[in-house]
Coordinates of C-alpha atoms in Angstrom, one line a residue:
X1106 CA -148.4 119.4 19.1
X1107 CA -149.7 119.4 15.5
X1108 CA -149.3 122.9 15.3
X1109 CA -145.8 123.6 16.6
X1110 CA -145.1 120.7 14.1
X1111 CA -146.7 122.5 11.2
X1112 CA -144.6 125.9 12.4
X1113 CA -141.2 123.6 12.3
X1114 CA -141.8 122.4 8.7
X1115 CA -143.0 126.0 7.8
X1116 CA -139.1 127.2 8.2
X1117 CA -137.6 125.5 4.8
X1118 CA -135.5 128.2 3.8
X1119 CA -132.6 128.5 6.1
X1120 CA -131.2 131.9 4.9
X1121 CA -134.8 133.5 5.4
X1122 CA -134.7 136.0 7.8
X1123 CA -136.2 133.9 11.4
X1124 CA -136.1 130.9 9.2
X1125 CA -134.8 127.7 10.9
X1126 CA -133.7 124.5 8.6
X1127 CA -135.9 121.5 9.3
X1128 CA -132.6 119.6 9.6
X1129 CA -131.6 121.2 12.7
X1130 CA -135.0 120.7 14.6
X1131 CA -134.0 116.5 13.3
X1132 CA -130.5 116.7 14.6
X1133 CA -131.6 118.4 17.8
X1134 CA -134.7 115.2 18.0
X1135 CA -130.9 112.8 17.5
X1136 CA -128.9 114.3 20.0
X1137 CA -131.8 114.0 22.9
X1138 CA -132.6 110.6 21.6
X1139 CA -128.7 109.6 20.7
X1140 CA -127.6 110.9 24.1
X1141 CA -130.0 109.3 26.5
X1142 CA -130.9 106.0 24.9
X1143 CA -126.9 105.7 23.9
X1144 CA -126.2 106.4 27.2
X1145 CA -128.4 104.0 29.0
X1146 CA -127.7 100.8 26.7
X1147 CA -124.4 101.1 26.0
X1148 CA -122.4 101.8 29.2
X1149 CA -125.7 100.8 31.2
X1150 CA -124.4 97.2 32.3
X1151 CA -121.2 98.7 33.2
X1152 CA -122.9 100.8 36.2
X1153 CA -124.2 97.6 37.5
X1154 CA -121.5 94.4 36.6
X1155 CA -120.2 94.4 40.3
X1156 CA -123.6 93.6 41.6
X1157 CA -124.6 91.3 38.8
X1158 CA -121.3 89.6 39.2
X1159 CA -121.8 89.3 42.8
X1160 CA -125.2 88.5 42.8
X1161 CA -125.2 85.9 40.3
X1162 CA -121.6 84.6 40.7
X1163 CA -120.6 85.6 36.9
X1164 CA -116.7 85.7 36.3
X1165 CA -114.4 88.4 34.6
X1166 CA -115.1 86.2 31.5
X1167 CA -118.5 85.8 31.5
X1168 CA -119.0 89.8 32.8
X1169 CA -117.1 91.0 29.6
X1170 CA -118.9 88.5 27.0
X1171 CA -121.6 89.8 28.5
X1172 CA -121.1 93.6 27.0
X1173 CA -119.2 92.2 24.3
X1174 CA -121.6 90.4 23.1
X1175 CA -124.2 93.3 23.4
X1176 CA -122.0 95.5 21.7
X1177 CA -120.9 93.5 18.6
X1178 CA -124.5 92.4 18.7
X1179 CA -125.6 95.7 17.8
X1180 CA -122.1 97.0 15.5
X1181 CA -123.2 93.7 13.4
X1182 CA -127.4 94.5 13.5
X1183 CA -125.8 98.6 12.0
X1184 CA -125.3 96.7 8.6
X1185 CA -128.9 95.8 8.1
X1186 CA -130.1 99.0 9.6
X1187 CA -127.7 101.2 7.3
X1188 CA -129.0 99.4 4.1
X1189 CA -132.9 99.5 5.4
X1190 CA -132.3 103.7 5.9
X1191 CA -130.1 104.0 2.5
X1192 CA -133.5 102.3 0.7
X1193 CA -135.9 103.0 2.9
X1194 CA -135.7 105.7 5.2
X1195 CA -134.6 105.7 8.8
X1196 CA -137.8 106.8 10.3
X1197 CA -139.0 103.8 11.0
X1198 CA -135.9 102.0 12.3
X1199 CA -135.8 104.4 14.8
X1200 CA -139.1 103.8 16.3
X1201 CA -138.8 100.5 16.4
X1202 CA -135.3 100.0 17.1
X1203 CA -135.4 102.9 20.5
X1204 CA -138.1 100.7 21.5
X1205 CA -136.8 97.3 21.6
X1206 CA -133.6 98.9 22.6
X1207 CA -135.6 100.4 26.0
X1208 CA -137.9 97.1 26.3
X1209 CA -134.7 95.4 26.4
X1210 CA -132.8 97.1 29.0
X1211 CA -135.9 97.1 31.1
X1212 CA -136.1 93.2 31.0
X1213 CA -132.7 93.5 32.1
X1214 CA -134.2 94.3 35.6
X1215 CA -136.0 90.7 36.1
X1216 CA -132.8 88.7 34.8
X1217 CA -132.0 85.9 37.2
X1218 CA -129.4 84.0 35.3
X1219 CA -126.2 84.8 32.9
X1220 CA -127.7 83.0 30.3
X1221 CA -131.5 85.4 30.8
X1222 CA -128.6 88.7 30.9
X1223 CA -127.6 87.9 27.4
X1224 CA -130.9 86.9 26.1
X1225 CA -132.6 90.7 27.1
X1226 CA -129.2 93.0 26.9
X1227 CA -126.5 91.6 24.3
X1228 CA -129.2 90.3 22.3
X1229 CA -133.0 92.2 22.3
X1230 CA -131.7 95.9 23.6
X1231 CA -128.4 95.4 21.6
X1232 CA -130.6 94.8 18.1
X1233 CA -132.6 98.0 19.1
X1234 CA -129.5 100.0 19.3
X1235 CA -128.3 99.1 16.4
X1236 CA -131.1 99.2 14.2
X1237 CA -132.4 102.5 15.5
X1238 CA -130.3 104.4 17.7
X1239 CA -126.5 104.4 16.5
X1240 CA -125.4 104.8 14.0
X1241 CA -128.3 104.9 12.8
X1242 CA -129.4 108.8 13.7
X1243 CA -126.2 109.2 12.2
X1244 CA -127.2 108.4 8.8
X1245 CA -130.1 110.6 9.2
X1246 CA -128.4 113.3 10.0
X1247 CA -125.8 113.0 7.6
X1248 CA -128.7 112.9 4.9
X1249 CA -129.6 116.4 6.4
X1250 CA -126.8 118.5 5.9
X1251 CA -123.6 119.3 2.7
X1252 CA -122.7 122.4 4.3
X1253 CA -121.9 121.9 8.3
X1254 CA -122.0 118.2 7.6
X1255 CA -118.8 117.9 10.0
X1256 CA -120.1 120.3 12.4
X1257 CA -123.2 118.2 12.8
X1258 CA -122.1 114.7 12.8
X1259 CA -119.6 116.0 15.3
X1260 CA -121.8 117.5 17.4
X1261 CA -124.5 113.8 16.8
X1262 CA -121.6 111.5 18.1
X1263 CA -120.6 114.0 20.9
X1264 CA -124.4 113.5 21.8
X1265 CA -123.9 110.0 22.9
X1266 CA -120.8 109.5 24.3
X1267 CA -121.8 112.8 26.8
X1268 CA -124.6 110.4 27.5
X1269 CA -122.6 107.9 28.2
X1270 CA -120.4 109.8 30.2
X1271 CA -123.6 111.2 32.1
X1272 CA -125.7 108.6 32.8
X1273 CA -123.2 106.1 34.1
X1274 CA -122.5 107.8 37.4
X1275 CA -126.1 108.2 37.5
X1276 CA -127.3 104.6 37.3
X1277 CA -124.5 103.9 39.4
X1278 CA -125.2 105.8 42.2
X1279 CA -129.6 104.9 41.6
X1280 CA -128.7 101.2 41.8
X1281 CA -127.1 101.8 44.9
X1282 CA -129.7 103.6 46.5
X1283 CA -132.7 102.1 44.9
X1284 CA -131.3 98.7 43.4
X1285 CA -130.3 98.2 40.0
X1286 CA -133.1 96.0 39.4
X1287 CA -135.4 99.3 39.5
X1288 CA -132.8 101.3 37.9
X1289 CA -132.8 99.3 34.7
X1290 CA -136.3 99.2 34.8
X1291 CA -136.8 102.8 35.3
X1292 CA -133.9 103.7 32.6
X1293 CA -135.0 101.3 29.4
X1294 CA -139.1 102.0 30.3
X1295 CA -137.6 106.1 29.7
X1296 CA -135.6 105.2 26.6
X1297 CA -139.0 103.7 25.3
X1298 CA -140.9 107.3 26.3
X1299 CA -138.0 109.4 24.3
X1300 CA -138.1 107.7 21.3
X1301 CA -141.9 108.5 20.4
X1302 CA -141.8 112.3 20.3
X1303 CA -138.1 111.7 18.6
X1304 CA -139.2 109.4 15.7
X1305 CA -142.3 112.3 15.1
X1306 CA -139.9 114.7 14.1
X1307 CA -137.4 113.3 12.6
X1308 CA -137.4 112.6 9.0
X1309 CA -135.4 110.5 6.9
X1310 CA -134.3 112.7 4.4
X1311 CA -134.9 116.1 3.4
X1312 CA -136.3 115.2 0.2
X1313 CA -139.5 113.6 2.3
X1314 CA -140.5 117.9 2.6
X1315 CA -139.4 118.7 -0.2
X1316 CA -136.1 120.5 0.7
X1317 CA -132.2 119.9 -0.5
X1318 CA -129.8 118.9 2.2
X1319 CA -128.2 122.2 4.3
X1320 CA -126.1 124.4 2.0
X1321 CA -127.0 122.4 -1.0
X1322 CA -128.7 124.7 -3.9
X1323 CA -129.6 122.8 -7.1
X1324 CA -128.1 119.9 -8.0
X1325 CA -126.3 119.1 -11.1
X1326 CA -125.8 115.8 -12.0
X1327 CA -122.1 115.2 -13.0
X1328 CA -120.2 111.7 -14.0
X1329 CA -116.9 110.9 -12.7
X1330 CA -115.0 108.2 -15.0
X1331 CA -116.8 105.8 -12.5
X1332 CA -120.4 106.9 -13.1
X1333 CA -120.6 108.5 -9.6
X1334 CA -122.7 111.6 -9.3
X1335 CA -121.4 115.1 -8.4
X1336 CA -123.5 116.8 -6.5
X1337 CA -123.2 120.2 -4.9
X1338 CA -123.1 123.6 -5.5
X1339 CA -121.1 126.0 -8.0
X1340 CA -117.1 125.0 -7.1
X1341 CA -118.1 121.4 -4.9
X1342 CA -116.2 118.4 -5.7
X1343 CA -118.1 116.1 -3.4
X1344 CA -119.1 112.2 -5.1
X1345 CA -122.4 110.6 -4.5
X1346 CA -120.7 106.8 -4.4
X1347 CA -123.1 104.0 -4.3
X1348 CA -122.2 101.3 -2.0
X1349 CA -120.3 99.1 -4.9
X1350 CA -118.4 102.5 -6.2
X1351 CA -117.8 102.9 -2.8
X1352 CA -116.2 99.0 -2.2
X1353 CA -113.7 99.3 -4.7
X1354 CA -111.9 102.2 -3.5
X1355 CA -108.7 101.8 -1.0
X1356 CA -109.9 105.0 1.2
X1357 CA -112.7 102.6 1.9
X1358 CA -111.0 99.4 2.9
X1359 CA -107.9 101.8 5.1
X1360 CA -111.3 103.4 6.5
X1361 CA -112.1 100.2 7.8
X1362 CA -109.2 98.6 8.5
X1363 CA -108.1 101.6 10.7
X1364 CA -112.1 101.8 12.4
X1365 CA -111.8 98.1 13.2
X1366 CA -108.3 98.2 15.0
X1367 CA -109.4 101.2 16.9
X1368 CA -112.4 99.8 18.3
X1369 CA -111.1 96.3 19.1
X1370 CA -108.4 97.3 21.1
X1371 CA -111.0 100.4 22.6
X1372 CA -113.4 97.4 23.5
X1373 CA -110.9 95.2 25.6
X1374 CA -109.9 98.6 27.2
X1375 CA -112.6 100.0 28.2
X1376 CA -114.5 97.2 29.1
X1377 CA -111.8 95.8 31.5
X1378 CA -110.7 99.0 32.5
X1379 CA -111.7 98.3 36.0
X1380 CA -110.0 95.0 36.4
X1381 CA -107.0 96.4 34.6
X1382 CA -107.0 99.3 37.3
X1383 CA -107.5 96.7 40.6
X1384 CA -104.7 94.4 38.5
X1385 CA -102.3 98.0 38.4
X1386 CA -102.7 98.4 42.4
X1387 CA -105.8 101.6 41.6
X1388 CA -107.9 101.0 45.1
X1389 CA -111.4 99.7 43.7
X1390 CA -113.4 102.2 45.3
X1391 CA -111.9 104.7 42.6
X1392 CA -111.8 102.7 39.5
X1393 CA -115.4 103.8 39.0
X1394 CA -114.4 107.2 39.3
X1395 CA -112.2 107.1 37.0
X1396 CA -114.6 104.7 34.5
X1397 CA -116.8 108.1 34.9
X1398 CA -114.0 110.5 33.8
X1399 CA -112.8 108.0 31.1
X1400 CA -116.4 108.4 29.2
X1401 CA -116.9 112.6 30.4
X1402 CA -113.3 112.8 28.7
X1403 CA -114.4 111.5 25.1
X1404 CA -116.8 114.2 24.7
X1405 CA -114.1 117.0 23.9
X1406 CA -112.1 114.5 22.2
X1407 CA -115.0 113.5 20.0
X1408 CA -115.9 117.1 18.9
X1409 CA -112.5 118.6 18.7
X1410 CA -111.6 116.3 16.5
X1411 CA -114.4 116.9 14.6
X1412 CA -114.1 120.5 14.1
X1413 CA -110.9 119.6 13.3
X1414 CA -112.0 118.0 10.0
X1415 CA -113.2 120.9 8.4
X1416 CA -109.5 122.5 8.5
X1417 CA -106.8 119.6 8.4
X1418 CA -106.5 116.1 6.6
X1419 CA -108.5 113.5 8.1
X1420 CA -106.2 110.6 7.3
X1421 CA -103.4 112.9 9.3
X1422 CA -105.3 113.6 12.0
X1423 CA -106.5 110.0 12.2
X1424 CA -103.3 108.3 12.2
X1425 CA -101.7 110.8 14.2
X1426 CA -104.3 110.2 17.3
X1427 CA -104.0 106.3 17.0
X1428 CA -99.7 107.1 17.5
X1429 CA -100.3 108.6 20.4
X1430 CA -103.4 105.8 21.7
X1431 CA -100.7 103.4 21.3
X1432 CA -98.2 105.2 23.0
X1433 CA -100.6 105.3 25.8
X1434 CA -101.1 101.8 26.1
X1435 CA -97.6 101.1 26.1
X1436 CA -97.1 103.5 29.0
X1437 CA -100.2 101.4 30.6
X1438 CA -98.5 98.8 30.2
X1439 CA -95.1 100.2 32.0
X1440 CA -96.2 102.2 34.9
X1441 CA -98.1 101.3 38.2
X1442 CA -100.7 103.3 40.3
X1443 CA -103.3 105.9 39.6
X1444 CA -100.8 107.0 36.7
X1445 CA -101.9 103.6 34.6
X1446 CA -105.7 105.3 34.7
X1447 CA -104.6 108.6 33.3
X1448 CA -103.4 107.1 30.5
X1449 CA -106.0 104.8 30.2
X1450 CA -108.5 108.3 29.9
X1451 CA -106.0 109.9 27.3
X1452 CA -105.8 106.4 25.3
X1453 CA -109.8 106.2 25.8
X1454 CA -110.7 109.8 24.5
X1455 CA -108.3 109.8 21.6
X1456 CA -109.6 106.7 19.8
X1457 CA -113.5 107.8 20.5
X1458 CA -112.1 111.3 19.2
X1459 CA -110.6 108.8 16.1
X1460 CA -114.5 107.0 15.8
X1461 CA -116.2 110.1 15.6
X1462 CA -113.9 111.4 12.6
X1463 CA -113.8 108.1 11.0
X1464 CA -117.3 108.3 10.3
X1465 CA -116.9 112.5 9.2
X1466 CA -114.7 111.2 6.7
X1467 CA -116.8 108.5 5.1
X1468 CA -119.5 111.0 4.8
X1469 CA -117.0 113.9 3.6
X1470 CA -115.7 111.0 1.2
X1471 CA -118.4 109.0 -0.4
X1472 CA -121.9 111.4 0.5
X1473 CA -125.2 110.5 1.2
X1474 CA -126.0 108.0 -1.2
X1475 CA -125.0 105.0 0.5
X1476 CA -123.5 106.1 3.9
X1477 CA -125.6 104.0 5.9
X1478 CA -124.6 100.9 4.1
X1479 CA -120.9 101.8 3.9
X1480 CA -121.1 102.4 7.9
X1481 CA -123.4 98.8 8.5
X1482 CA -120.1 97.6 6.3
X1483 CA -117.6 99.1 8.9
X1484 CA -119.0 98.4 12.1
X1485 CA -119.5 94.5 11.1
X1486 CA -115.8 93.9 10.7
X1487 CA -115.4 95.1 14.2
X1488 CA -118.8 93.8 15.6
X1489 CA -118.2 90.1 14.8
X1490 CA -115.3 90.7 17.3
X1491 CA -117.5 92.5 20.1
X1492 CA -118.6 89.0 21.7
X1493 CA -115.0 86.8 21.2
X1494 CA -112.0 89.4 21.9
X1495 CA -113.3 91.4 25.3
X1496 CA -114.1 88.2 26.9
X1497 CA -110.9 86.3 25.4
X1498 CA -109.3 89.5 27.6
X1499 CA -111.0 88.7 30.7
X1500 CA -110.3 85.1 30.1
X1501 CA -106.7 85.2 29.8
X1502 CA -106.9 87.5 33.0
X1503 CA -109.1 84.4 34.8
X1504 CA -106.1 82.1 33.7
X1505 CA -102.9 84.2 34.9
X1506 CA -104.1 87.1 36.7
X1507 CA -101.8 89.2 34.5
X1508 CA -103.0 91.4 31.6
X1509 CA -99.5 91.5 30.2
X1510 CA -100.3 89.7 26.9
X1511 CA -103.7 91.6 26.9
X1512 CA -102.2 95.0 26.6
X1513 CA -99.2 94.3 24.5
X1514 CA -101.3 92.7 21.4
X1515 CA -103.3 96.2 22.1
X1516 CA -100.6 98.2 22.0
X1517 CA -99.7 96.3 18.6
X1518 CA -103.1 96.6 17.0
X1519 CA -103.5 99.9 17.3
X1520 CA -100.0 101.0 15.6
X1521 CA -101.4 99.1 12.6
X1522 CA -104.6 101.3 12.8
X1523 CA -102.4 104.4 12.1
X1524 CA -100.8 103.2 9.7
X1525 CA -103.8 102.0 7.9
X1526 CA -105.3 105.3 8.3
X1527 CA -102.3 107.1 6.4
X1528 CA -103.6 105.2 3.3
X1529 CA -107.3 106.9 3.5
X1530 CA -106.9 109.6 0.9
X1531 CA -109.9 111.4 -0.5
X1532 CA -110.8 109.2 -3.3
X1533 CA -109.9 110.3 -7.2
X1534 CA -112.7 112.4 -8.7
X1535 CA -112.4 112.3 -13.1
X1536 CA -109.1 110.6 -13.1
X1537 CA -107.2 113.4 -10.4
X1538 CA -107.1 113.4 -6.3
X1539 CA -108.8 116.0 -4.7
X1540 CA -107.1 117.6 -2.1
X1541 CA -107.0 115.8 1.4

């Protein structure tokens, strides 16, 4: 082990012939990490809500606080985490943060009350997520790379959601042949096993081996009328903001505006997609199905769109996408039948296509200097929600057994995000915009 390390770090120039970039070897460690331990805490409940509900006797309310919770738990825990990594490196959030994450979900397999479920999965394997698994290896990798930096934090948050998309079917169909007891067991106790070998070779920053971020040659300090530095090769115009150069800007606050009312809306879809089917008329032995192809569906949504960064105007193709998520909700609304899930899938993959180039753009935007923090900014606005608005869905549902009101306030939510998202130009540099 210590000498295929040593022949990993040996590689630091990545135009030498047979020479491979350390930060590839760290965003390959992400993705394996990003895509299993994603995959198992994030949609993990999902695959086995029916037989908690039944077992325990939870309701449609209580089911969704319980993800809710465990989501916005984590969203909220990502602004600590991102300011720990800017300051102090991400290496060490990501050991301990995969596992408490794993430990966690594992506990999740000797819950025996509603009140034990939200103790071990919104709270202890929802603070592990967030400090150490997303977005945290995000803000590692995005230290990693100026050149390819879409490319890569593309293909990082493609990682998880194809583990999402992957390892739901799969716990759902172990917990109906072994239990999900054993399943969650099994699944959080291999989360814990991944992260060791990850959090060995992944490093913080490049810096930490003494190399310069991907593409990056040497790097001349520059001052913008605010003081930020320009950083870069001959002919780049990208800023290094700091968090509080970063706070003042309007692509900032659209940024976040727009990532908020995309994942709010997202949240009360997707985790009441399967009531929302049964509600439509969908036959409940397929709304898992089509739960499955919802998350397999995001992961060419999430890259497309991330490739798509490197050619076309982010704030464009960001507002654009949300359009067409709230058209689909509308028609969700409208129709009955198997149709409603279709559009549920197209509404679903859009908006994660939307996260993932949300968070291209803050790097693309403000750099590497305080991406972390600026992301631990944006997923609190929308985390505080995680535990109140999902459940507030299901609850409305408890009390009129109609999702009406539900789906129109989404529907309404998300045509704000677009048009928030048309206001997140590329910030000035030395008095001028650069082109966006």
């Amino acid at each position: 082990m210590r000498g295929l390390y040593h022949r990993l770090i040996s590689a630091r120039d990545p135009d030498a012939p047979g020479g491979v970039f350390y930060g590839w070897w760290v965003l390959a460690a992400a993705v394996v990490l990003g895509f299993f331990a994603f995959g198992v805490v994030i949609p993990g409940y999902l695959a086995f809500s029916v037989h908690i509900r039944d077992e325990l006797g939870l309701t449609s309310g209580q089911s969704a606080f319980v993800v809710g919770a465990a989501w916005g738990v984590g969203d909220v825990t990502s602004l600590v985490a991102g300011w720990l990594a800017d300051r102090y490196g991400a290496r060490r959030l990501i050991l301990a943060g995969g596992l408490l994450s794993g430990l966690g979900f594992a506990a999740l397999g000797f819950a025996d009350s509603f009140w034990s479920i939200v103790a071990v999965y919104s709270v202890a394997a929802s603070l592990g997520r967030g400090l150490g698994i997303f977005p945290t290896l995000m803000t590692v990798v995005n230290q990693w790379f100026e050149q390819r930096k879409a490319l890569a934090l593309a293909v990082i948050n493609t990682a998880v959601v194809a583990g999402a998309a992957a390892i739901l079917p799969a716990l759902s169909i172990a917990s109906e042949q072994i239990g999900w007891r054993p399943t969650a067991i099994f699944a959080g106790l291999m989360v814990c096993a991944l992260t060791i070998p990850a959090a060995a070779i992944i490093r913080s920053r490049p810096e930490d081996l003494g190399l310069q971020p991907y593409g990056l040659g040497v790097i001349e300090p520059a001052t913008s009328r605010r003081g930020s530095r320009l950083a870069g090769t001959a002919g780049s115009r990208r800023l290094e903001y700091s968090a509080t150069q970063a706070l003042v800007t309007l692509s900032f606050w659209a940024l976040t505006v727009g990532a908020a009312l995309r994942t709010v809306p997202s949240d009360v879809l997707v985790i009441n997609q399967i009531p929302i089917l049964i509600w439509k008329g969908v036959a409940e032995e397929r709304t898992s199905i089509y739960l499955s192809i919802t998350y397999f569906a995001t992961i060419p949504a999430r890259f497309g769109m991330g490739l798509a960064a490197t050619w076309a105007s982010p704030r464009w193709l960001l507002s654009g996408a949300m359009a067409l998520v709230a058209l689909c909700s509308v028609a969700a609304l409208l129709l009955d039948g198997d149709e409603v899930a279709w559009f549920l899938i197209v509404s679903s993959a859009t908006g994660q296509g939307v996260s993932a180039l949300a968070w291209i753009t803050v790097g693309e935007y403000f750099g590497r200097r305080s991406f972390g923090t600026l992301v631990g900014v944006m997923t609190l606005f929308y985390g505080v929600s995680g535990p109140i608005v999902p459940a507030a869905a299901g609850w409305v549902f408890d009390r009129t057994g109609s999702f009406v009101p539900v789906l129109v306030a989404v529907g309404v939510l998300q045509m704000i995000s677009a048009a928030a998202f048309l206001l997140a130009k590329r910030p000035v540099v030395d008095g001028s915009p650069t082109p966006s």
